[in-house]
Short mmCIF file of C-alpha atoms and ligand atoms in Angstrom, two decimals:
data_model
loop_
_atom_site.label_atom_id
_atom_site.label_comp_id
_atom_site.label_asym_id
_atom_site.label_seq_id
_atom_site.Cartn_x
_atom_site.Cartn_y
_atom_site.Cartn_z
CA MET A 1 -0.53 -0.11 0.04
CA GLY A 2 1.15 3.45 -1.28
CA GLN A 3 1.20 6.51 1.14
CA LEU A 4 0.51 8.90 -1.44
CA MET A 5 -2.62 10.16 -1.34
CA LEU A 6 -4.69 11.24 -4.61
CA VAL A 7 -6.79 13.52 -2.83
CA GLY A 8 -4.49 16.52 -2.47
CA LEU A 9 -3.45 17.21 -5.41
CA THR A 10 -4.17 19.75 -7.45
CA THR A 11 -4.91 18.52 -11.60
CA GLN A 12 -0.88 19.75 -12.70
CA GLU A 13 0.51 17.67 -9.95
CA LEU A 14 -1.96 14.75 -11.23
CA GLU A 15 -0.67 15.53 -14.64
CA LYS A 16 3.29 15.03 -13.41
CA LEU A 17 2.09 12.23 -11.00
CA VAL A 18 0.64 10.20 -14.39
CA GLU A 19 3.90 11.64 -16.50
CA GLN A 20 6.19 9.45 -14.41
CA LEU A 21 4.34 6.55 -14.68
CA GLY A 22 4.67 7.05 -18.56
CA GLU A 23 1.37 8.18 -19.44
CA PRO A 24 0.14 11.03 -21.25
CA LYS A 25 -0.46 14.05 -19.66
CA PHE A 26 -4.40 14.24 -20.03
CA ARG A 27 -4.53 11.02 -17.91
CA GLY A 28 -4.19 13.42 -14.94
CA ARG A 29 -6.96 15.87 -15.73
CA GLN A 30 -9.38 12.22 -15.89
CA ILE A 31 -7.84 11.33 -12.52
CA ALA A 32 -9.15 14.62 -11.09
CA MET A 33 -12.37 14.46 -12.53
CA TRP A 34 -12.93 11.21 -11.03
CA VAL A 35 -11.38 11.92 -7.34
CA TYR A 36 -12.57 15.55 -6.90
CA ARG A 37 -15.91 15.81 -9.58
CA LYS A 38 -17.19 12.33 -9.64
CA GLY A 39 -16.45 11.34 -5.86
CA ALA A 40 -15.01 8.39 -6.77
CA THR A 41 -13.75 6.46 -3.92
CA ASP A 42 -12.38 3.19 -5.51
CA PHE A 43 -9.50 2.95 -8.86
CA GLY A 44 -11.90 0.52 -10.45
CA ALA A 45 -14.71 3.34 -10.62
CA MET A 46 -12.17 5.58 -13.50
CA THR A 47 -14.02 3.49 -16.18
CA ASN A 48 -11.76 5.35 -18.97
CA LEU A 49 -8.81 4.80 -17.75
CA PRO A 50 -6.44 2.27 -19.09
CA LYS A 51 -6.68 -0.71 -16.54
CA GLU A 52 -3.04 -1.32 -16.26
CA LEU A 53 -2.94 2.48 -15.20
CA ARG A 54 -5.38 1.92 -12.59
CA ARG A 55 -3.43 -1.35 -11.04
CA ARG A 56 -0.02 0.77 -11.10
CA LEU A 57 -1.65 3.72 -8.94
CA SER A 58 -3.16 1.53 -7.11
CA ASP A 59 -0.05 0.20 -6.21
CA VAL A 60 1.53 3.52 -5.16
CA ALA A 61 -1.27 5.70 -4.39
CA LEU A 62 -4.58 5.99 -2.23
CA ILE A 63 -7.33 8.09 -3.20
CA ASN A 64 -8.33 9.85 0.25
CA PRO A 65 -6.34 10.04 2.53
CA LEU A 66 -8.74 9.82 5.53
CA GLU A 67 -10.87 6.09 6.52
CA VAL A 68 -14.03 6.59 7.67
CA ILE A 69 -14.67 4.77 11.13
CA ASP A 70 -17.75 5.74 12.39
CA VAL A 71 -20.64 7.57 11.10
CA LYS A 72 -23.45 9.08 13.87
CA VAL A 73 -26.71 10.38 12.64
CA SER A 74 -28.54 12.70 14.77
CA SER A 75 -31.99 13.19 15.29
CA ASP A 76 -32.34 16.32 13.10
CA GLY A 77 -30.72 14.81 10.44
CA THR A 78 -27.02 16.03 11.36
CA VAL A 79 -24.14 13.63 10.35
CA LYS A 80 -21.15 13.47 12.10
CA TYR A 81 -17.93 11.25 10.79
CA LEU A 82 -15.26 10.17 12.64
CA SER A 83 -11.96 9.47 9.86
CA ARG A 84 -9.12 8.05 11.06
CA LEU A 85 -5.88 9.18 9.12
CA HIS A 86 -3.00 7.80 8.08
CA ASP A 87 -0.83 8.24 11.01
CA GLY A 88 -3.62 7.20 13.29
CA GLU A 89 -4.74 10.23 14.50
CA THR A 90 -8.40 11.10 14.14
CA VAL A 91 -10.63 13.80 12.44
CA GLU A 92 -14.30 14.34 12.57
CA CYS A 93 -16.33 16.26 10.57
CA VAL A 94 -20.17 17.08 10.08
CA PHE A 95 -22.85 17.24 7.54
CA ILE A 96 -25.82 19.46 8.27
CA PRO A 97 -28.76 19.33 5.96
CA HIS A 98 -31.00 22.24 4.95
CA ASP A 99 -34.58 22.17 3.45
CA LYS A 100 -32.56 23.38 -0.40
CA TRP A 101 -29.02 23.33 1.14
CA GLU A 102 -26.20 21.87 3.18
CA THR A 103 -23.36 22.68 5.16
CA ILE A 104 -20.52 20.62 5.55
CA CYS A 105 -18.45 21.53 9.08
CA VAL A 106 -14.56 20.97 8.22
CA SER A 107 -11.52 20.31 10.77
CA THR A 108 -8.13 22.27 9.80
CA GLN A 109 -6.15 20.50 12.62
CA VAL A 110 -6.46 17.54 15.12
CA GLY A 111 -7.78 18.85 18.70
CA CYS A 112 -6.76 22.24 18.86
CA PRO A 113 -4.23 24.20 20.61
CA ILE A 114 -5.87 27.42 21.98
CA GLY A 115 -7.88 26.07 24.52
CA CYS A 116 -11.15 27.84 24.52
CA LYS A 117 -11.96 27.35 27.82
CA PHE A 118 -16.03 26.56 26.66
CA CYS A 119 -14.53 24.20 23.94
CA ALA A 120 -13.93 20.41 23.93
CA SER A 121 -12.17 20.20 20.69
CA GLY A 122 -8.67 22.20 22.70
CA GLU A 123 -8.74 19.23 25.18
CA SER A 124 -5.71 18.49 22.78
CA TYR A 125 -3.73 18.90 20.61
CA ALA A 126 -1.30 16.75 17.99
CA ARG A 127 -0.86 18.37 14.91
CA ASN A 128 -2.01 20.44 11.74
CA LEU A 129 -3.95 18.67 9.02
CA THR A 130 -2.76 18.47 5.35
CA ALA A 131 -5.08 20.24 2.79
CA GLY A 132 -6.12 16.87 1.78
CA GLU A 133 -7.12 15.62 4.96
CA ILE A 134 -9.14 18.36 4.92
CA VAL A 135 -10.55 18.22 1.23
CA GLY A 136 -10.41 14.70 2.32
CA GLN A 137 -13.67 15.45 5.19
CA VAL A 138 -15.69 17.68 2.31
CA LEU A 139 -15.33 14.67 -0.42
CA ILE A 140 -16.81 11.68 2.14
CA SER A 141 -19.49 14.16 3.15
CA LYS A 142 -20.61 15.88 0.17
CA ARG A 143 -24.21 15.14 -1.39
CA ARG A 144 -24.75 17.68 -3.22
CA GLU A 145 -22.66 19.28 -6.31
CA SER A 146 -22.13 22.75 -4.39
CA PRO A 147 -22.10 22.95 -0.57
CA ASN A 148 -21.82 25.50 1.77
CA ILE A 149 -18.58 24.65 3.52
CA VAL A 150 -17.44 26.18 6.76
CA PHE A 151 -14.14 25.53 8.57
CA MET A 152 -15.55 25.30 11.85
CA GLY A 153 -14.86 22.30 13.49
CA MET A 154 -11.75 21.38 15.45
CA GLY A 155 -8.53 23.25 15.19
CA GLU A 156 -7.46 26.96 14.08
CA PRO A 157 -7.61 27.38 10.99
CA LEU A 158 -5.47 30.58 10.30
CA LEU A 159 -2.57 28.04 12.88
CA ASN A 160 -2.57 26.24 9.54
CA PHE A 161 -2.58 28.75 7.26
CA GLY A 162 -0.10 27.00 4.49
CA ASN A 163 -2.70 24.20 4.32
CA LEU A 164 -5.58 26.38 4.48
CA VAL A 165 -4.90 28.26 1.65
CA LYS A 166 -4.48 25.07 -0.62
CA ALA A 167 -7.33 23.31 0.47
CA LEU A 168 -9.56 26.62 -0.23
CA GLN A 169 -7.88 26.93 -3.49
CA LEU A 170 -8.51 23.03 -3.79
CA LEU A 171 -11.72 22.94 -2.95
CA ASN A 172 -12.36 26.17 -5.35
CA HIS A 173 -10.98 24.78 -8.62
CA GLU A 174 -10.69 21.12 -8.78
CA VAL A 175 -14.14 20.19 -6.11
CA GLY A 176 -15.69 23.49 -8.00
CA ILE A 177 -17.49 25.20 -4.62
CA GLY A 178 -17.85 28.86 -4.99
CA ALA A 179 -15.36 30.93 -2.56
CA ARG A 180 -18.49 32.54 -1.52
CA ARG A 181 -19.81 29.62 -0.12
CA ILE A 182 -16.84 28.72 2.00
CA THR A 183 -15.91 30.34 5.29
CA VAL A 184 -13.06 30.51 7.52
CA SER A 185 -13.64 30.85 11.22
CA THR A 186 -10.53 32.17 13.15
CA VAL A 187 -10.33 33.02 16.96
CA GLY A 188 -8.89 36.02 16.31
CA ILE A 189 -5.40 35.28 14.36
CA VAL A 190 -4.67 38.49 12.93
CA GLN A 191 -1.48 38.09 11.39
CA GLY A 192 -3.34 35.28 9.32
CA ILE A 193 -6.73 37.81 8.91
CA ARG A 194 -4.28 40.49 6.86
CA LYS A 195 -2.85 37.22 5.06
CA LEU A 196 -5.66 35.69 3.89
CA ALA A 197 -7.43 39.21 3.05
CA GLN A 198 -3.96 39.42 1.00
CA LEU A 199 -5.21 36.43 -1.35
CA LYS A 200 -8.42 38.51 -2.23
CA MET A 201 -9.93 35.07 -2.05
CA GLN A 202 -13.34 35.52 -1.51
CA VAL A 203 -14.21 33.20 1.10
CA ASN A 204 -15.98 34.70 4.24
CA LEU A 205 -14.33 35.38 7.62
CA ALA A 206 -15.93 34.55 10.59
CA VAL A 207 -14.46 35.63 13.70
CA SER A 208 -15.18 33.75 17.26
CA LEU A 209 -15.38 36.85 19.51
CA HIS A 210 -17.27 35.70 22.63
CA ALA A 211 -15.93 38.87 24.57
CA PRO A 212 -17.15 42.67 24.36
CA ASN A 213 -13.20 43.43 25.72
CA ASP A 214 -9.76 42.47 26.19
CA GLU A 215 -10.34 41.49 29.86
CA LEU A 216 -13.23 39.14 29.56
CA ARG A 217 -11.63 38.02 25.91
CA GLN A 218 -8.47 36.95 27.68
CA MET A 219 -10.29 34.62 30.60
CA LEU A 220 -12.25 32.87 27.83
CA ILE A 221 -9.42 32.45 25.62
CA PRO A 222 -6.57 31.77 27.37
CA THR A 223 -3.38 32.13 24.68
CA LYS A 224 -2.35 34.95 24.30
CA LEU A 225 -3.72 37.08 21.46
CA PRO A 226 -3.56 40.91 19.82
CA PRO A 227 -6.00 43.24 21.47
CA LEU A 228 -9.42 43.53 20.22
CA SER A 229 -8.35 47.16 18.72
CA GLU A 230 -5.79 45.16 16.75
CA LEU A 231 -8.85 42.35 15.40
CA ILE A 232 -11.03 44.95 14.81
CA ASN A 233 -8.66 46.65 12.26
CA ALA A 234 -7.99 43.72 10.44
CA CYS A 235 -11.97 42.91 9.50
CA TRP A 236 -12.03 46.10 8.59
CA GLU A 237 -8.86 45.27 6.27
CA TYR A 238 -10.35 41.66 5.11
CA PHE A 239 -13.71 43.77 4.27
CA ARG A 240 -11.90 46.51 2.42
CA ALA A 241 -10.08 44.30 0.69
CA THR A 242 -13.01 41.39 -0.23
CA LYS A 243 -16.16 43.18 0.37
CA ARG A 244 -17.89 40.31 1.92
CA ARG A 245 -19.51 41.47 5.40
CA ILE A 246 -17.90 39.51 8.44
CA SER A 247 -19.66 37.43 10.83
CA PHE A 248 -18.92 37.54 14.64
CA GLU A 249 -19.41 34.48 16.64
CA TYR A 250 -20.21 35.17 20.17
CA VAL A 251 -20.77 31.74 22.50
CA LEU A 252 -23.28 32.84 25.35
CA LEU A 253 -22.48 31.34 28.57
CA LYS A 254 -24.59 32.06 31.62
CA GLY A 255 -23.55 34.73 34.11
CA ILE A 256 -20.66 35.27 31.99
CA ASN A 257 -21.04 37.17 29.32
CA ASP A 258 -24.80 37.06 28.63
CA SER A 259 -25.97 40.67 30.09
CA ALA A 260 -27.51 43.30 28.82
CA LYS A 261 -24.43 45.32 29.46
CA HIS A 262 -22.39 42.99 27.81
CA ALA A 263 -24.32 43.37 24.75
CA PHE A 264 -24.46 47.28 24.43
CA GLU A 265 -20.51 46.89 24.99
CA LEU A 266 -20.65 44.51 21.64
CA ALA A 267 -23.17 46.55 19.75
CA ARG A 268 -20.36 49.63 20.36
CA LEU A 269 -16.76 47.65 19.47
CA LEU A 270 -18.85 46.95 16.17
CA LYS A 271 -20.73 50.11 15.15
CA GLY A 272 -20.31 51.10 11.59
CA MET A 273 -18.78 47.22 10.36
CA PRO A 274 -20.53 45.55 7.79
CA CYS A 275 -21.03 42.90 10.18
CA HIS A 276 -23.29 39.86 11.06
CA VAL A 277 -23.19 38.41 14.59
CA ASN A 278 -24.44 34.74 15.45
CA LEU A 279 -25.11 33.97 18.78
CA ILE A 280 -24.44 31.01 19.91
CA PRO A 281 -25.52 29.47 23.36
CA TYR A 282 -23.67 27.25 24.80
CA ASN A 283 -23.53 23.83 24.02
CA HIS A 284 -22.98 21.00 26.82
CA ALA A 285 -18.81 20.49 25.95
CA VAL A 286 -16.63 21.05 29.05
CA SER A 287 -17.61 21.80 32.33
CA ASN A 288 -18.18 24.76 34.37
CA PHE A 289 -20.17 26.86 32.04
CA GLU A 290 -23.78 26.45 31.92
CA ARG A 291 -27.01 27.94 29.04
CA PRO A 292 -28.45 31.08 29.45
CA ALA A 293 -32.43 31.37 29.57
CA GLU A 294 -33.69 31.38 26.35
CA GLU A 295 -35.20 34.95 27.55
CA THR A 296 -31.30 36.10 28.42
CA VAL A 297 -30.77 35.19 24.45
CA ARG A 298 -33.24 36.78 23.52
CA ARG A 299 -33.09 39.86 25.06
CA PHE A 300 -29.33 40.02 24.08
CA HIS A 301 -30.15 39.71 20.71
CA HIS A 302 -32.76 42.63 21.12
CA VAL A 303 -30.66 44.40 22.54
CA LEU A 304 -27.55 44.16 19.60
CA ILE A 305 -30.67 44.78 16.84
CA GLU A 306 -32.13 47.59 18.82
CA GLN A 307 -28.56 49.23 18.30
CA GLY A 308 -28.26 48.31 14.56
CA ILE A 309 -26.32 45.49 14.62
CA SER A 310 -27.31 42.55 12.44
CA ALA A 311 -27.80 39.34 13.99
CA THR A 312 -29.47 36.10 14.72
CA ILE A 313 -29.76 32.96 17.47
CA ARG A 314 -27.94 29.76 16.10
CA HIS A 315 -29.78 27.22 17.38
CA GLU A 316 -27.59 23.77 17.78
CA ARG A 317 -27.83 21.05 15.29
CA GLY A 318 -26.10 17.55 15.88
CA SER A 319 -26.09 17.99 19.61
CA ASP A 320 -27.31 14.42 19.87
CA ILE A 321 -24.41 13.06 18.49
CA CYS A 322 -22.19 15.81 20.10
CA GLY A 323 -21.35 16.88 16.55
CA ALA A 324 -22.78 21.00 17.79
CA CYS A 325 -20.81 23.49 17.59
CA GLY A 326 -17.77 23.01 20.31
CA GLN A 327 -18.82 19.38 21.00
CA LEU A 328 -16.15 18.45 18.42
CA ARG A 329 -13.06 16.69 20.01
CA ARG A 330 -9.83 14.48 19.34
CA HIS A 331 -10.70 11.02 20.02
CA HIS A 332 -8.28 8.55 20.76
CA LEU A 333 -9.10 4.60 18.99
CA THR A 334 -9.38 1.62 20.27
CA PRO A 335 -6.84 -0.84 18.84
CA SER A 336 -9.64 -3.03 17.23
CA MET A 337 -10.93 0.90 15.85
CA SER A 338 -7.34 1.43 14.77
CA LEU A 339 -6.04 -1.68 12.53
CA ARG A 340 -6.80 -0.85 8.81
CA ASN A 341 -7.47 -4.04 7.54
CA GLY A 342 -5.61 -3.88 3.87
CA ARG A 343 -6.75 -1.16 1.35
CA HIS A 344 -9.53 1.11 2.25
CA GLN A 345 -10.68 2.46 -1.08
N1 SAH B 1 -11.26 27.86 16.04
C1 SAH B 1 -11.66 28.47 15.21
C2 SAH B 1 -12.81 27.69 14.56
C3 SAH B 1 -13.71 26.86 15.27
S1 SAH B 1 -15.03 27.29 14.86
C4 SAH B 1 -12.71 29.59 15.83
O1 SAH B 1 -12.25 29.61 16.91
O2 SAH B 1 -13.51 30.11 15.19
C5 SAH B 1 -16.47 26.73 16.05
C6 SAH B 1 -17.19 27.94 16.86
O3 SAH B 1 -17.61 26.71 17.85
C7 SAH B 1 -16.44 28.85 17.34
O4 SAH B 1 -16.97 30.02 17.22
C8 SAH B 1 -16.49 28.32 18.76
O5 SAH B 1 -16.31 29.44 20.12
C9 SAH B 1 -17.94 27.76 19.34
N2 SAH B 1 -18.04 26.76 20.44
C10 SAH B 1 -17.19 26.64 21.21
N3 SAH B 1 -17.60 25.70 21.88
C11 SAH B 1 -18.81 26.64 22.00
C12 SAH B 1 -19.38 25.45 22.96
N4 SAH B 1 -19.21 24.64 23.83
N5 SAH B 1 -20.89 25.97 22.64
C13 SAH B 1 -20.91 26.69 21.36
N6 SAH B 1 -19.99 26.68 20.93
C14 SAH B 1 -19.35 26.80 20.84
#
């Protein structure tokens, strides 16, 4: 079994690969079509390729670096996939169906190094995901041709910048998903926001804020981050470069950041910025926090709207399978789960 993974390679890279195998270049484009557009999961399906080439490819390569080892379906239709990576690490991604569209929530790291106090993903951190491992999550879960993709799974996308950008390019050019359908969510890595702005990719930026002042923010997000003033400047830069309205996520934690005073302070912070606030009532993930009462959530929302800030309350999906915001975590496999019996494609 080879270690080369086709998902993660561009058409040009696939062309080079087939040339190295002594085949004409156009075979690379055919393979890209199978892998990215038709979602082929085994070489046998690639019927317009010569049998001999299919055999040689299967000797040296796997298609998708992810092996799905567990699928959980929520009563609301949300599906959580647990996949095993070649080194035995695991990653989760979530498929969220809506009436007329679908959203796929992908992870960018195994675990997360940030350690937000209320989030299960930060309990341990192992490594960055490769671009192929990120795109692989989309390929195993997508049903429609053009799903919405949110980088809101495990990990901090902007701390894995190179692989994030490569994954965005693959999703855009190879899988054919429009950049405007893609949202990258960050805890507030200012340098990363600036670098992403310079690429002018038209992807949406979401910023996980959770607090309207630096003091409270530092308490909830213990990793040292640039102050809110710099973060807001970077968001403006992103908006000017892309003309995309910025989203802010705000996890509402009972008695901590959910008062009307906090809402007024948040409205002041965001005043004038073309943005939208997603209020996320806390989902049970780690202990010590509670979800505010419905009424508190509504009051917070109301203050923002009255202050002229566009805002909605994000209702959780898939919480019965631990697939909601903040519930994805790094799994440690039991020996039987980590047994890979031969080739999985
Ligand atoms: N690291 C990136 C990507 C993860 S996005 C980021 O922080 O933006 C995941 C979203 O779920 C973030 O907005 C996060 O704050 C939110 N979240 C984390 N734990 C949560 C919880 N227990 N309940 C509700 N939302 C949570």
